Tab-separated table of C-alpha atoms in Angstrom:
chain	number	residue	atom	x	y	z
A	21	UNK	CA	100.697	85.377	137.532
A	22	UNK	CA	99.777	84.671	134.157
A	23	UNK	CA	100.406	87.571	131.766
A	24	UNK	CA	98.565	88.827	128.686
A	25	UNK	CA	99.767	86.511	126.256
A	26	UNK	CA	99.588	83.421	128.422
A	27	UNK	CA	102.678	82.778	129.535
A	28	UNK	CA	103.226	82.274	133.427
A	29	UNK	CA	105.111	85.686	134.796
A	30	UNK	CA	107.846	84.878	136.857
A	31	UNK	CA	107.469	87.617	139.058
A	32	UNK	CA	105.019	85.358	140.883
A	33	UNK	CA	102.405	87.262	143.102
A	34	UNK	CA	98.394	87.766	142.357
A	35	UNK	CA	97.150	84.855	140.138
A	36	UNK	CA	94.375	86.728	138.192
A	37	UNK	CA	94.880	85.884	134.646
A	38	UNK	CA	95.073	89.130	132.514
A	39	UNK	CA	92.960	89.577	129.669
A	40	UNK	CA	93.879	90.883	126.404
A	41	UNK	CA	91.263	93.269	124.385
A	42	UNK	CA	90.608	94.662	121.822
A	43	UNK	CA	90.007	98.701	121.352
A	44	UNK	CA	87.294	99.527	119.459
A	45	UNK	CA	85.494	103.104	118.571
A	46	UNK	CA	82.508	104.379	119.296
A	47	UNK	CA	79.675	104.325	116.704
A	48	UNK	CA	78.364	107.625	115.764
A	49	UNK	CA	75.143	106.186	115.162
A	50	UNK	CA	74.582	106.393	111.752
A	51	UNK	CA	75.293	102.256	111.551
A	52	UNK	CA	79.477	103.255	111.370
A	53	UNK	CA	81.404	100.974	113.883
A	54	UNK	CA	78.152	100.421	116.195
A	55	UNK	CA	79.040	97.027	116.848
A	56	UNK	CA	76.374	95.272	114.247
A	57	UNK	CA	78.974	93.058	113.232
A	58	UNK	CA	79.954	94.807	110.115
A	59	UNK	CA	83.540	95.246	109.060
A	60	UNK	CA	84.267	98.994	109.395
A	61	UNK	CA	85.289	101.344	106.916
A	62	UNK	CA	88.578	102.783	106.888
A	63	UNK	CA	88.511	104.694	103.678
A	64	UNK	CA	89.841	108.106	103.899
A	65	UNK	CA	88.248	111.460	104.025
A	66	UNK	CA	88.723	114.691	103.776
A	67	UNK	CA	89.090	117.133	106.944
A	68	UNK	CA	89.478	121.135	106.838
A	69	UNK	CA	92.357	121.802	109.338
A	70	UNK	CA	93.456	125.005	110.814
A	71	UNK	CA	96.576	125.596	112.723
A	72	UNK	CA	97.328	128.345	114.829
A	73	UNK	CA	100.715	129.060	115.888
A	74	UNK	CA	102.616	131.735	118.198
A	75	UNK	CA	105.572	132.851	120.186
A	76	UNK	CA	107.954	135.670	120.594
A	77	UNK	CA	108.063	138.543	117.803
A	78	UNK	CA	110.106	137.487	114.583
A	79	UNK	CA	110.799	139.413	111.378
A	80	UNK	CA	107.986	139.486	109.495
A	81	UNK	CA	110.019	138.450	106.566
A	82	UNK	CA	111.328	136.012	108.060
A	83	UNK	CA	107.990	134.454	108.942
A	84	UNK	CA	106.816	134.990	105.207
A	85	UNK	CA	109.666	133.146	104.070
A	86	UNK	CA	109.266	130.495	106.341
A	87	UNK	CA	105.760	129.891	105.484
A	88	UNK	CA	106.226	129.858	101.279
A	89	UNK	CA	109.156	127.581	102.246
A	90	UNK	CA	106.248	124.953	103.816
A	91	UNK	CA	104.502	125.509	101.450
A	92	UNK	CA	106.561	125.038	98.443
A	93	UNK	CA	107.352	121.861	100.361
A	94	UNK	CA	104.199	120.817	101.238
A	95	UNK	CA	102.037	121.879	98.563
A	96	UNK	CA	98.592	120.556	100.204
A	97	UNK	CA	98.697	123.707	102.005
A	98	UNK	CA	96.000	125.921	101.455
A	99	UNK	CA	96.443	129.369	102.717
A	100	UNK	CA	98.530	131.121	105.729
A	101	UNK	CA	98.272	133.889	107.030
A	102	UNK	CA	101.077	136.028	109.284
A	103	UNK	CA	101.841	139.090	112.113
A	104	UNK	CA	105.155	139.094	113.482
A	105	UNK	CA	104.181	137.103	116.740
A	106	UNK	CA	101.520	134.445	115.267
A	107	UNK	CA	100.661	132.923	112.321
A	108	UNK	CA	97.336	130.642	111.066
A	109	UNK	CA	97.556	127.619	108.472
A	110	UNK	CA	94.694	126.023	106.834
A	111	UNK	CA	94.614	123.058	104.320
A	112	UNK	CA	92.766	120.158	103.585
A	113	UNK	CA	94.000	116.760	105.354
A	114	UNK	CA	93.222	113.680	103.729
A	115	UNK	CA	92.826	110.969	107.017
A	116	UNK	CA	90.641	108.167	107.807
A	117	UNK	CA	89.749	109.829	110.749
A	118	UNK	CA	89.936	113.183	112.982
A	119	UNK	CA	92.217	111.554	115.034
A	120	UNK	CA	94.830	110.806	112.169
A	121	UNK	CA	94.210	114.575	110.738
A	122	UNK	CA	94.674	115.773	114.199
A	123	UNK	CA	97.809	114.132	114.755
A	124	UNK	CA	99.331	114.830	111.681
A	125	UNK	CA	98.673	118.260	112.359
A	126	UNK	CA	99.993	118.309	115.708
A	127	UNK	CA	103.240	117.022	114.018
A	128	UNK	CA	103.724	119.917	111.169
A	129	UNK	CA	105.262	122.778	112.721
A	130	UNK	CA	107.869	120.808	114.642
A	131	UNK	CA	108.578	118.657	112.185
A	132	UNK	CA	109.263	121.327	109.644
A	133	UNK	CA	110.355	123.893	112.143
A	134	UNK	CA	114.089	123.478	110.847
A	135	UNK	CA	113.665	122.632	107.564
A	136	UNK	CA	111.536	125.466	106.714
A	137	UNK	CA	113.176	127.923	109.285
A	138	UNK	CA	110.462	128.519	110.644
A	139	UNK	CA	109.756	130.837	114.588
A	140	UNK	CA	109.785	128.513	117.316
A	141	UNK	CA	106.864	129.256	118.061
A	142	UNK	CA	104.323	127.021	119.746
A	143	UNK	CA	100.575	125.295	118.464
A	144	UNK	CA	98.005	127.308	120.526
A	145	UNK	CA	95.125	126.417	117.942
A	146	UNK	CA	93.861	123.273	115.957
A	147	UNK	CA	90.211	123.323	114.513
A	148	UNK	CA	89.732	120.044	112.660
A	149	UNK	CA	86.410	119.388	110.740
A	150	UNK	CA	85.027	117.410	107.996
A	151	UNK	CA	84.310	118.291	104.492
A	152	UNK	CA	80.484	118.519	104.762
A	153	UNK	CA	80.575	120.368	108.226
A	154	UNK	CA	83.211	122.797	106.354
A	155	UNK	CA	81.034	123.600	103.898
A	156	UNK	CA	77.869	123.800	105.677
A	157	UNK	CA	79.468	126.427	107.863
A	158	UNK	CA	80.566	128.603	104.979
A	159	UNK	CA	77.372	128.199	103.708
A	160	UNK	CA	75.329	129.612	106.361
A	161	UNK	CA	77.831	132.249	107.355
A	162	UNK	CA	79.811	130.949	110.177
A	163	UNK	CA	82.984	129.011	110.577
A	164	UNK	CA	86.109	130.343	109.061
A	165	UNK	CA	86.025	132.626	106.680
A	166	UNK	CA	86.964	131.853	102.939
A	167	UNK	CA	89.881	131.428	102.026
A	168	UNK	CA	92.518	134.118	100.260
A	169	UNK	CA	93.533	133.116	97.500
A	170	UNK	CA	96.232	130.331	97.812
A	171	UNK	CA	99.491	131.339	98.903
A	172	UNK	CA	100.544	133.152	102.425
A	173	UNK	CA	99.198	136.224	103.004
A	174	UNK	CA	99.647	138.974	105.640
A	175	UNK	CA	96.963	139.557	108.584
């Protein structure tokens, strides 16, 4: 058996030669990565992410605490708001795509969990959207709701 980078494998057996590929992305049709032959673009964007946390009941001054903490340490972060059992953060990610907002998304609670002391509490939310969809929706009414002023706020 040959594997994927041409080399014979010594395991022996089948004798189909593997084939390496390339991923690509879909096009969203608008002439962005639909395969005519242009290079794409991987300049960054901006996305509107909210996080939605919960878990068991903490102090509520605890959570508050918790929450400046990220955001004195991450000061991207928008707004948050807080009950004693969940907990909502919303900021703008800059990513060259929703699937690098996403993940870094995914990855700030946990990663800041200790460092910010915050409840260990789980994601049970992510809304990820772009700039122009953002603003469309507060524009005609729908979508989240403006923003508090910055800082972390109570529910």
């Amino acid at each position: 058996m040959v594997n994927c980078e041409g080399r014979a494998d010594p395991r022996g057996g089948d004798r189909r030669r593997l084939v390496r590929r390339a991923l690509t992305s879909v096009g969203t049709g608008d002439g962005d990565g639909g395969g005519g032959g242009e290079e794409p673009d991987y300049a960054s964007r901006l996305w509107h992410v909210t996080l939605s946390v919960s878990g068991k009941p903490a102090r509520l001054s605890e959570v508050r605490r918790g929450l400046e903490q990220l955001a004195h340490d991450h000061p991207f972060l928008l707004t948050s708001r807080y009950a004693d059992d969940h907990a909502e953060i919303r900021y703008w990610e800059e990513a060259r795509d929703l699937h690098d907002a996403a993940a870094v998304a995914l990855r700030l609670w946990g990663e800041h969990r200790s460092s910010a002391q915050l409840p260990p509490w789980e994601i049970v939310g992510l809304e990820v959207i772009d700039r122009a969809t953002y603003h469309q929706r507060v524009a005609e009414g729908y979508g989240p709701p403006p923003a508090h002023p910055v800082g972390v706020h109570p529910y």
